[in-house]
XYZ file of N, CA, C and O in Angstrom:
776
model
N 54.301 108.460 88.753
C 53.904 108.027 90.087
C 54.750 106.823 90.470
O 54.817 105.957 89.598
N 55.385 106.606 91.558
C 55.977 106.007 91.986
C 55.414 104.541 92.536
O 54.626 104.609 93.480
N 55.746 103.247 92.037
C 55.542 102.106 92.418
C 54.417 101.838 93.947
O 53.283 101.364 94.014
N 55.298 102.356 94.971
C 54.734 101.753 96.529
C 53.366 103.027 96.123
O 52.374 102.633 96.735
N 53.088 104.069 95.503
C 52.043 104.614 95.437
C 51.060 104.412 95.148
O 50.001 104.699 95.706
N 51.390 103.555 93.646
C 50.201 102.684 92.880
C 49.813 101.532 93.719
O 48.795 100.847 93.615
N 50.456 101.460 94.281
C 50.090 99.472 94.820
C 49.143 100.482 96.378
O 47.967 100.136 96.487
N 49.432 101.154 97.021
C 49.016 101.621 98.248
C 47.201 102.238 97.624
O 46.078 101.960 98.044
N 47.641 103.085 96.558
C 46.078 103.714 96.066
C 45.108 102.142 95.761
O 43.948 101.983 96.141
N 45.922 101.125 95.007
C 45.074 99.718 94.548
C 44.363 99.343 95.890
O 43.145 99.210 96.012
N 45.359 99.181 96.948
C 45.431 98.465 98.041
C 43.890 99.173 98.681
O 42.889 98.483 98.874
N 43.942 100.304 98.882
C 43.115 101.144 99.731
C 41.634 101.259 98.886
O 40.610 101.581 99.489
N 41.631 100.958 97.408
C 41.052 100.819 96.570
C 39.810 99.509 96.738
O 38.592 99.564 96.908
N 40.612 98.552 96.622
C 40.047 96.690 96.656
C 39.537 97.137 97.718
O 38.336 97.349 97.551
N 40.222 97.610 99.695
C 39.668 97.226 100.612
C 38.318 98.062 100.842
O 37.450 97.686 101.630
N 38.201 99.542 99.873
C 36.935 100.083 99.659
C 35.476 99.600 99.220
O 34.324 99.682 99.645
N 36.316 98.926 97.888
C 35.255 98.106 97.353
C 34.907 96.627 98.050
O 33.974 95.927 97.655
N 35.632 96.327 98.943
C 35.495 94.712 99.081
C 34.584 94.962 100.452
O 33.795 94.044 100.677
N 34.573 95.989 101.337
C 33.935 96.573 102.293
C 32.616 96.783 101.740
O 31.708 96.001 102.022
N 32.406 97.915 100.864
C 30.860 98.428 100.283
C 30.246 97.422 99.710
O 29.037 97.327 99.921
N 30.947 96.361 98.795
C 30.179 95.166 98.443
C 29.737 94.238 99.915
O 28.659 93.663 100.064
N 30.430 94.259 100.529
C 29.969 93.118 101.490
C 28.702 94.007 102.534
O 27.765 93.491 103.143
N 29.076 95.448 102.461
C 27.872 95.981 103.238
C 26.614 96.046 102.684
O 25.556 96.001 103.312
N 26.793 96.188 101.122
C 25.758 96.363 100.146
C 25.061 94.943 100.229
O 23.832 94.951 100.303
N 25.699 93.761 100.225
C 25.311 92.654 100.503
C 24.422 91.971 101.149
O 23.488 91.315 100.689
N 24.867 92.212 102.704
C 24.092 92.208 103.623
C 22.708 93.303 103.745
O 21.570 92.937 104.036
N 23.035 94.403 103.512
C 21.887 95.437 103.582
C 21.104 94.590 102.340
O 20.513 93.736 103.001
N 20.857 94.406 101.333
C 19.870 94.087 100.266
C 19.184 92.426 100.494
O 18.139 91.935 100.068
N 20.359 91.816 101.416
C 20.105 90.194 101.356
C 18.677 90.338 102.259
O 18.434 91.035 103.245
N 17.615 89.127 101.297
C 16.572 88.352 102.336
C 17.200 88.188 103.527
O 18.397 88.216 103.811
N 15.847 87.947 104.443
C 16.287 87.075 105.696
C 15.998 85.631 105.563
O 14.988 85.107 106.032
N 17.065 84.908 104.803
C 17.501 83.749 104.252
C 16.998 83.450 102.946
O 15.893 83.330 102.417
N 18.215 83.373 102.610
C 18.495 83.328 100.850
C 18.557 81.714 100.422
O 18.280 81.659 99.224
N 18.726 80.845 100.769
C 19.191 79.304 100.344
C 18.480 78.754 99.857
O 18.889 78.146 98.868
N 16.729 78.582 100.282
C 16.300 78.148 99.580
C 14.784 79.311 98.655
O 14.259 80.324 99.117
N 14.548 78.742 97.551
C 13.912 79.574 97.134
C 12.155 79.083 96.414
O 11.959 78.353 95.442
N 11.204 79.708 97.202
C 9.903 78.973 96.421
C 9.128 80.124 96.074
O 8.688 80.977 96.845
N 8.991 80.050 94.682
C 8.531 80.889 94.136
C 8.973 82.558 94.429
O 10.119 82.885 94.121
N 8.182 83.437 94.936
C 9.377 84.889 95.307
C 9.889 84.738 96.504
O 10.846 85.458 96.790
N 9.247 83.498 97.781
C 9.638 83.553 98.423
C 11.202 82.905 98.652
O 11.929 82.224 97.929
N 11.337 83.430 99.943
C 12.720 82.819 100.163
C 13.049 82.398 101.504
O 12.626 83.142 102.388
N 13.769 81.278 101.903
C 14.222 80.799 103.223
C 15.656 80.157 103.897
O 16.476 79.592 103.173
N 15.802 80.265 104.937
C 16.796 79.321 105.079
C 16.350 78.010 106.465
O 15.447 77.890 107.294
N 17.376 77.364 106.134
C 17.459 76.087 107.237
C 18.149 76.096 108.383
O 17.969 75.224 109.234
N 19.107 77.189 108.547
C 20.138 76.958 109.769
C 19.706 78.387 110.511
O 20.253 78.383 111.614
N 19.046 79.427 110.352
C 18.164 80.336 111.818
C 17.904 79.758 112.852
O 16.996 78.970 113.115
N 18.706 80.151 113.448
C 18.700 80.485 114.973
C 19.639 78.835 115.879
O 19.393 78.398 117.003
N 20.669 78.304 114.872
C 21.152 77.209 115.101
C 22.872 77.254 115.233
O 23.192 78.431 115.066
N 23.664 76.704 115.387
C 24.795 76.644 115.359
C 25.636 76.497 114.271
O 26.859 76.629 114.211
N 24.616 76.132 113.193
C 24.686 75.514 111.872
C 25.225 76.550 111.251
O 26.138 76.472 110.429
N 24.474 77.934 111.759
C 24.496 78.723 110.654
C 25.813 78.947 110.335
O 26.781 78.486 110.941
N 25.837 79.917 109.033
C 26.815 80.240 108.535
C 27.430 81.424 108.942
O 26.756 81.650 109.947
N 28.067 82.153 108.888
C 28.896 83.721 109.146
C 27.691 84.551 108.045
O 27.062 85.540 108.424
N 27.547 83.990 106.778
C 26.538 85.056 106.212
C 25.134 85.424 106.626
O 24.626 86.495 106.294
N 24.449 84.412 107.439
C 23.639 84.035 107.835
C 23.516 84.609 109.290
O 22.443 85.048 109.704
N 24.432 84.593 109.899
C 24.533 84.825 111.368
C 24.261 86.399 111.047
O 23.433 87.056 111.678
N 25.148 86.983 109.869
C 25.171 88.469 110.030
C 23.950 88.896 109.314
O 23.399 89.920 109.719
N 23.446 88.258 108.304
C 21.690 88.820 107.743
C 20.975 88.612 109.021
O 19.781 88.898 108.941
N 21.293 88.279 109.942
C 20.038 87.943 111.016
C 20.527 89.157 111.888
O 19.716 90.080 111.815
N 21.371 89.374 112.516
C 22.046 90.302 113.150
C 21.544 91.606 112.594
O 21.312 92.518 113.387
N 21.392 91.744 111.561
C 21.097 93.274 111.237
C 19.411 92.931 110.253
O 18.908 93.738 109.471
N 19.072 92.113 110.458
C 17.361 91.977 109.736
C 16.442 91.526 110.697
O 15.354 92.061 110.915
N 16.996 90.302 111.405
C 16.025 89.364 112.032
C 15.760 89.381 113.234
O 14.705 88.838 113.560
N 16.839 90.168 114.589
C 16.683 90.129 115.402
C 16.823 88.921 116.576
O 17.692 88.600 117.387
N 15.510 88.442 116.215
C 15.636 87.006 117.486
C 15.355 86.031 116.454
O 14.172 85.699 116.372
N 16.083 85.553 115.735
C 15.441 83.913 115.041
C 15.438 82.641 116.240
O 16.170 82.457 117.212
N 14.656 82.125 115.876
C 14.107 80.931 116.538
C 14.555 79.613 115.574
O 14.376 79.673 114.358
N 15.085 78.553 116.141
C 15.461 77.509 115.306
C 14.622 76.783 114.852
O 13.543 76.685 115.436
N 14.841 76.175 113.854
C 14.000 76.095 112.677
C 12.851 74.875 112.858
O 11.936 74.695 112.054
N 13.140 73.858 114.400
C 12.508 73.206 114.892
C 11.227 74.002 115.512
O 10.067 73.589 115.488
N 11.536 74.838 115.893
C 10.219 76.202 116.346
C 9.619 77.041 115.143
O 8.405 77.007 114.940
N 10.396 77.734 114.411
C 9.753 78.773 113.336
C 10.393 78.450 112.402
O 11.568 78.110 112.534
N 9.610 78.486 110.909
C 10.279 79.303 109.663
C 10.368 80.235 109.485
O 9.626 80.823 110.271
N 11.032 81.128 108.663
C 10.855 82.480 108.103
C 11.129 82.491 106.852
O 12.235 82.218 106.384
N 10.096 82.823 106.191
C 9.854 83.180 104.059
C 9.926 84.825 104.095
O 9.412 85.641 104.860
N 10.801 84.974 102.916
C 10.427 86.643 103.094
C 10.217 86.994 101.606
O 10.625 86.090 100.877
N 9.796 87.848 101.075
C 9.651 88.391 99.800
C 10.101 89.918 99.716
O 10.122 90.865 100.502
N 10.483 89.681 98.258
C 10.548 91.563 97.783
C 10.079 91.516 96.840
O 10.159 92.670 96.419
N 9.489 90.814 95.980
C 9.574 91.118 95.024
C 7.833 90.113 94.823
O 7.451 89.470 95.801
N 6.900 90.112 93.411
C 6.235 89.941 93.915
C 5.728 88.119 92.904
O 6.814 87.689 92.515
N 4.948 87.429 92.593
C 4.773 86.487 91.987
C 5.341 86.466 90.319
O 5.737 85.520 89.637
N 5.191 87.944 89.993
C 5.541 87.945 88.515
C 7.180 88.475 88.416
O 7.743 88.714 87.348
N 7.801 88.601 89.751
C 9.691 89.009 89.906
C 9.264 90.242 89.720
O 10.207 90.668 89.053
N 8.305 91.404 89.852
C 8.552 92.723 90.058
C 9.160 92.709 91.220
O 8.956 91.751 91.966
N 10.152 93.911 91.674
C 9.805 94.149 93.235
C 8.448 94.744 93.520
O 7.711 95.330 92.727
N 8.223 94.441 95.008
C 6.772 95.025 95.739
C 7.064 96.224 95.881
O 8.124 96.527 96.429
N 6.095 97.279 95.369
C 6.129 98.859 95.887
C 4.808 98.971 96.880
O 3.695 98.445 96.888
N 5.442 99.842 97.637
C 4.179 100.369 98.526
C 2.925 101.237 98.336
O 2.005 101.434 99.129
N 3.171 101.859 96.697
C 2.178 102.819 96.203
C 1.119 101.954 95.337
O 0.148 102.328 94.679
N 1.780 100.357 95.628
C 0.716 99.258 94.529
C -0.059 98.489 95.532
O 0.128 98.437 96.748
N -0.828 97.987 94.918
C -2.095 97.220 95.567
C -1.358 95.829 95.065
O -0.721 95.875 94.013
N -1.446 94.465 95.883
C -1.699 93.264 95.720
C -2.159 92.619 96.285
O -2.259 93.069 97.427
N -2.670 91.463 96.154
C -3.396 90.587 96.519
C -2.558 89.271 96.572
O -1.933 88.682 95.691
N -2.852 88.862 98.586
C -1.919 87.883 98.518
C -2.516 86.741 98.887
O -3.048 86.694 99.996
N -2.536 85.620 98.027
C -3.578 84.419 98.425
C -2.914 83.239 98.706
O -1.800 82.990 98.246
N -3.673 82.329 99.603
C -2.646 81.299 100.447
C -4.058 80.398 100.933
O -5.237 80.750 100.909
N -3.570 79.379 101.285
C -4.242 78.282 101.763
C -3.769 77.513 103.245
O -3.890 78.341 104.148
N -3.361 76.433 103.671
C -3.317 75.883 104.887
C -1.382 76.191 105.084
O -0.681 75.904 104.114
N -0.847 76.642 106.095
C 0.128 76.642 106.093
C 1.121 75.387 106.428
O 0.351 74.430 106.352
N 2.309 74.913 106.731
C 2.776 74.027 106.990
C 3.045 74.456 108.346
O 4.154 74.202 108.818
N 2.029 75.179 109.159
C 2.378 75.354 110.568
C 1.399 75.331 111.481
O 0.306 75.067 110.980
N 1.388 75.521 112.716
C 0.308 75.515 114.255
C -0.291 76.750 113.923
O -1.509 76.863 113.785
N 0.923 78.159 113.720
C 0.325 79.451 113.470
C 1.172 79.851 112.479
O 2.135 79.263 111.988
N 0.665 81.001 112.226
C 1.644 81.950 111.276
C 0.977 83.588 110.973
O -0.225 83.853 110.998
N 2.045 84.525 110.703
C 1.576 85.666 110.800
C 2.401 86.470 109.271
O 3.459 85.938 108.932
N 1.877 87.771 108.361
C 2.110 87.895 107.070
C 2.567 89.637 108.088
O 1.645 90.204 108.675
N 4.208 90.325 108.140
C 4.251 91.258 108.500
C 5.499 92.280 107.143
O 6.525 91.947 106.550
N 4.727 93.466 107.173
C 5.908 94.588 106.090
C 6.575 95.177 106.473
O 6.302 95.830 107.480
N 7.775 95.251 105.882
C 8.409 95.825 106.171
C 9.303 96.734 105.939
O 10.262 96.141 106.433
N 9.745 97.752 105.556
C 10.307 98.626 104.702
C 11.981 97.831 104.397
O 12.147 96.801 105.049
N 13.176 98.259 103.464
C 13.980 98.117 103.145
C 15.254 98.073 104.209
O 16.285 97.497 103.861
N 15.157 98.687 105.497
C 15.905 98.259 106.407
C 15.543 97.674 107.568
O 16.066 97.471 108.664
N 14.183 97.387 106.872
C 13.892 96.097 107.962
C 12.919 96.735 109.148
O 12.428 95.824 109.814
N 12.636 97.645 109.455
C 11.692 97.974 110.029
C 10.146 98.109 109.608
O 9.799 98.132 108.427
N 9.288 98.192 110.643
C 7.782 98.213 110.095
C 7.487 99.124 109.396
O 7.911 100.245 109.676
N 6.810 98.952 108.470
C 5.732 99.720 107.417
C 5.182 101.310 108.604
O 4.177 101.165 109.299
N 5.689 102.179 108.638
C 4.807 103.018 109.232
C 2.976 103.912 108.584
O 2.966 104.766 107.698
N 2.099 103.571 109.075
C 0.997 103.622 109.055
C -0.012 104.309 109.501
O 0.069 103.914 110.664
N -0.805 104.947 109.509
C -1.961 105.707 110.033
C -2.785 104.660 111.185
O -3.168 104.951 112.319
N -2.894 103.410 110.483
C -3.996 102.861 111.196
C -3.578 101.947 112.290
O -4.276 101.330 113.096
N -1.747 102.014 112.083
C -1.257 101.204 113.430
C -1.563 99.667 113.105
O -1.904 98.984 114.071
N -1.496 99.170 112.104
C -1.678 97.787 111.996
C -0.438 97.532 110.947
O -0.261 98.013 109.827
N 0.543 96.390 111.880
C 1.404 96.031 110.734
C 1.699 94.526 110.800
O 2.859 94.132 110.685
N 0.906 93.868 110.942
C 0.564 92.661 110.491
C -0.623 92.143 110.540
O -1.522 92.698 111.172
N -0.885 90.478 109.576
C -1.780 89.641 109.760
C -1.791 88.224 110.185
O -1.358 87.371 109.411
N -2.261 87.893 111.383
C -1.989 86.537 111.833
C -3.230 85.475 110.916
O -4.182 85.840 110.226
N -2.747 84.070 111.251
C -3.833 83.132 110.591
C -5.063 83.218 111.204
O -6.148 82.987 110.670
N -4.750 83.744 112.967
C -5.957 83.849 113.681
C -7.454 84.609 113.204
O -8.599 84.296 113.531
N -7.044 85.575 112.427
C -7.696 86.469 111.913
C -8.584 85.681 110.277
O -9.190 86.220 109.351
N -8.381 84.794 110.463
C -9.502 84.333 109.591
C -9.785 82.730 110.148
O -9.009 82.024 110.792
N -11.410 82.354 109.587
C -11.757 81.320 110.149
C -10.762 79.649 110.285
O -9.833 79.400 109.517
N -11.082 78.975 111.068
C -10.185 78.015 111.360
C -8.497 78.065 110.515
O -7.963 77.299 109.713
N -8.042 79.381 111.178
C -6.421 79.906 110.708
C -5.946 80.066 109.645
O -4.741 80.270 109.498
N -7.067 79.991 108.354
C -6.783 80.388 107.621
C -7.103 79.026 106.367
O -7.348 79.218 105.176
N -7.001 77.589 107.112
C -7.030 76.260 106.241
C -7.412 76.341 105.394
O -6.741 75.725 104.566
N -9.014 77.247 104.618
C -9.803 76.287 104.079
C -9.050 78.126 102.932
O -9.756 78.479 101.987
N -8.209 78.663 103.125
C -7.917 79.677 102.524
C -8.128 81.109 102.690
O -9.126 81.487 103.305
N -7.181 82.067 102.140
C -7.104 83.463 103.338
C -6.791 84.038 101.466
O -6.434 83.510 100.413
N -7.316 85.819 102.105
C -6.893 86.387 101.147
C -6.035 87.401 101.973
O -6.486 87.369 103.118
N -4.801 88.454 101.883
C -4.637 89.589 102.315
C -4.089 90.616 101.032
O -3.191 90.476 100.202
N -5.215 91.859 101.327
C -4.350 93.151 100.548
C -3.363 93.602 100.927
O -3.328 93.548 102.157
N -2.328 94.128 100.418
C -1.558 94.953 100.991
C -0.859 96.157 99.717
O 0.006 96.207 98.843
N -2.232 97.236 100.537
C -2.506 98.701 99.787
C -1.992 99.588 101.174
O -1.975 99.387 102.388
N -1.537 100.822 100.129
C -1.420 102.032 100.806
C -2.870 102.688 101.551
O -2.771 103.350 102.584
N -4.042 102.455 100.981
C -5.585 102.690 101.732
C -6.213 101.327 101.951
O -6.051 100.373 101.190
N -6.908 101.317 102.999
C -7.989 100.924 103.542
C -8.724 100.354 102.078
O -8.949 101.117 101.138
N -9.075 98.791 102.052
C -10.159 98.699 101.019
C -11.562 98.852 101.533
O -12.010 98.768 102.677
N -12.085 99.080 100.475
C -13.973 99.197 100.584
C -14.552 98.097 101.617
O -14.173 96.929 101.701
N -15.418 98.645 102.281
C -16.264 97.573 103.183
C -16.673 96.368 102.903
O -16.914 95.372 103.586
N -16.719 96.654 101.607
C -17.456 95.605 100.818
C -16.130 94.441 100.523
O -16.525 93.383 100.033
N -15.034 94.516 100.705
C -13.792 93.718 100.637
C -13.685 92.803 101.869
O -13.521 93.303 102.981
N -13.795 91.149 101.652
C -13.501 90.383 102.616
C -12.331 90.341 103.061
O -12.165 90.186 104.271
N -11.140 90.480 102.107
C -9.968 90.481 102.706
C -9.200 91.151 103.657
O -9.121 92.375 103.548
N -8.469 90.445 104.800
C -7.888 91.403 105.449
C -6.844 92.161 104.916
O -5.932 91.622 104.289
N -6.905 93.573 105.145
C -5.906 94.876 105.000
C -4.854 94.794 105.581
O -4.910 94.710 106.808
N -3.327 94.788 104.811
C -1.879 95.309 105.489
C -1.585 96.499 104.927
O -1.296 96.651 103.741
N -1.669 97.568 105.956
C -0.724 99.169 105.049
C 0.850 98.481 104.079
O 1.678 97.595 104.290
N 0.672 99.191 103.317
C 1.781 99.365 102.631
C 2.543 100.572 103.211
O 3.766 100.552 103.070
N 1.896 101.785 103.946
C 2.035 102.757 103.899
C 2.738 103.939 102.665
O 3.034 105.131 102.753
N 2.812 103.011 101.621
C 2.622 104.342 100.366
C 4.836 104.355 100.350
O 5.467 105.361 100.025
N 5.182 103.668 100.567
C 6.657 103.874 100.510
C 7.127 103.065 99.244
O 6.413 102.195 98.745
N 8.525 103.443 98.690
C 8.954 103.284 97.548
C 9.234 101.541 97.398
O 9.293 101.005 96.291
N 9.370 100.882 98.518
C 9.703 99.230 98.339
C 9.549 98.952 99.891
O 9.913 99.586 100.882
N 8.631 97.348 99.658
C 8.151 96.825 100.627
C 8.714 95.763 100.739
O 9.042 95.387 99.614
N 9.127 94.783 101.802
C 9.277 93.194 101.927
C 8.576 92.787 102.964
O 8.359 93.352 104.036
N 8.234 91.747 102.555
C 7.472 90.700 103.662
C 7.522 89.740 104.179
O 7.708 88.782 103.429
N 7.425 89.501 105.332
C 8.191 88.381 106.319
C 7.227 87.883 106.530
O 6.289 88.411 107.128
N 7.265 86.195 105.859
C 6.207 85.290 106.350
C 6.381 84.314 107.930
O 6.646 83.167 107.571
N 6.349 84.352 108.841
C 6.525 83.651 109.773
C 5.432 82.666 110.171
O 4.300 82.995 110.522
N 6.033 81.050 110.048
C 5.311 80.107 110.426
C 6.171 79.371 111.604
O 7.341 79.004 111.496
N 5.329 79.237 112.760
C 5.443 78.750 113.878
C 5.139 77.390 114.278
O 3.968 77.017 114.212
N 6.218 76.451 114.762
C 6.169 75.042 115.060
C 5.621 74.448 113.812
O 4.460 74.170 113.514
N 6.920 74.298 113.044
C 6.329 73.616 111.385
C 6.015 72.472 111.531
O 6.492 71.755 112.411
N 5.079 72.073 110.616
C 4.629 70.337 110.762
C 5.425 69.566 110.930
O 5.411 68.689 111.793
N 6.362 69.797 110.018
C 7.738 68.682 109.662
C 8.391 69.009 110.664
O 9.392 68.309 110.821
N 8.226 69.837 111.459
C 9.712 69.388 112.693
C 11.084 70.716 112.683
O 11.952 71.048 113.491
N 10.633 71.217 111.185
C 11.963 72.073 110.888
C 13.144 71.336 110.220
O 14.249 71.747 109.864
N 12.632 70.262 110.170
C 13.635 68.696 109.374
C 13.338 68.788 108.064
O 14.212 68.483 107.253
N 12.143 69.194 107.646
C 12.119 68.877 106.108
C 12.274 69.454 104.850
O 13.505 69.492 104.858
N 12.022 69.839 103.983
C 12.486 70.431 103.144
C 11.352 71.599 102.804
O 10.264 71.500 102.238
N 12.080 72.806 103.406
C 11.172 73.821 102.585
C 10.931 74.481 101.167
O 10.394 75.470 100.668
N 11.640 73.361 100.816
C 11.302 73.921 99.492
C 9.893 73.496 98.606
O 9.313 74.050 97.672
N 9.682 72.456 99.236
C 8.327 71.506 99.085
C 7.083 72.271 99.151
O 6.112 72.240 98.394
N 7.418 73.336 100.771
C 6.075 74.194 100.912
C 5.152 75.035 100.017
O 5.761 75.784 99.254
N 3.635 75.075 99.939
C 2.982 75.579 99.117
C 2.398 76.979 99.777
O 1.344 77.225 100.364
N 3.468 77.734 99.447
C 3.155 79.194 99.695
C 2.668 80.293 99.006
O 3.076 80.432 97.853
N 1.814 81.180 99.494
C 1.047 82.047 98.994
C 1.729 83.017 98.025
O 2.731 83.692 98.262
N 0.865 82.960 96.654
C 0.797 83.774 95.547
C 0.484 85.320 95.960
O -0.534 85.727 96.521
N 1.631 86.091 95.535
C 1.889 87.235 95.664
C 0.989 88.067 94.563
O 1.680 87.747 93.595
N -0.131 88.970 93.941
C -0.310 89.388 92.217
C -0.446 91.073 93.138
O -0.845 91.582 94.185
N 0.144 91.340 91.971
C -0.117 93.163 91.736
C -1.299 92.888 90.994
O -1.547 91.998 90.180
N -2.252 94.211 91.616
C -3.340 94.436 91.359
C -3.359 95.288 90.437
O -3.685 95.191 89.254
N -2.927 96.283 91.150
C -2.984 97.711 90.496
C -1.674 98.954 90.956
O -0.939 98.651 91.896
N -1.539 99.814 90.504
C -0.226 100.794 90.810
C -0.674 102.173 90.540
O 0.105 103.115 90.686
């Protein structure tokens, strides 16, 4: 094989792989990777000038409309308190206390970023939904069925799919969007059952 052949097959080679890695990249990345508390994960520069090119493009194809970080956070998970990833055919239990925000809402979402599709048409949980927003502490399931009546916690479908992530959104953070999220005390993810 002739010289300019090998270097042209390399050439066409690298720009294959250097393409599928960077698409693979973005398709698998949180919606903000920088900082990290516990499974969750966040960043500081959404929806700012700050951001980065990697950042600009995880939002572009995950996030849609970010809001700067003086208005919203966003925590997301895949995976669950013990580093499993979250499956949708498992039950967990997600427990949390006062948020570092005015509001906040717990929504699923399948692997390219769209909602959990569902029978019962519910694909999220706001703080509203439990007494004074949740402060004095909130539980949420998030099962493929409906729990028993007898269950205080509010229900998120999983809808029964092979991997779930979850987008925590907290609105007008205490700190301003100035401070350090890594500090925040965010809700424990546990598999129940599978």
């Amino acid at each position: 094989m002739r010289a300019w052949a090998r270097y042209l097959i390399g050439t066409v080679a690298g720009v294959a792989l250097g393409l599928g890695g960077a698409v693979y990249a973005l398709r698998s990345a949180a919606l903000g990777n920088n900082v990290a508390i516990g499974p969750w994960t966040t960043g500081q520069t959404f929806g700012s000038a700050a951001a980065d090119p990697y950042t600009r493009a995880v939002v572009a194809l995950k996030g849609l409309l970010a809001l700067p970080a003086q208005e919203a956070r966003y925590y997301t998970a895949a995976r669950d308190s013990a580093g499993a990833r979250i499956e949708g055919r498992c039950r967990y239990r997600i427990t949390g206390a006062a948020l570092p925000a005015a509001w906040w809402s717990l929504t699923a979402y399948d692997p390219d970023g769209y909602l959990v599709p569902n029978a019962a048409g519910r694909y999220s949980v706001a703080g509203a939904a439990f007494p004074d927003g949740g402060k004095a502490g909130w539980t949420i399931l998030l099962a493929p069925t409906a729990p028993p009546p007898t269950e205080t916690a509010k229900w998120l479908p999983s809808g029964g799919i092979a991997r779930v992530e979850l987008t925590l959104r907290t609105y007008l953070p205490s700190d301003g969007g100035r401070g350090n999220p890594g500090a925040d005390i965010l809700p424990k993810i546990t598999r129940e059952a599978c």
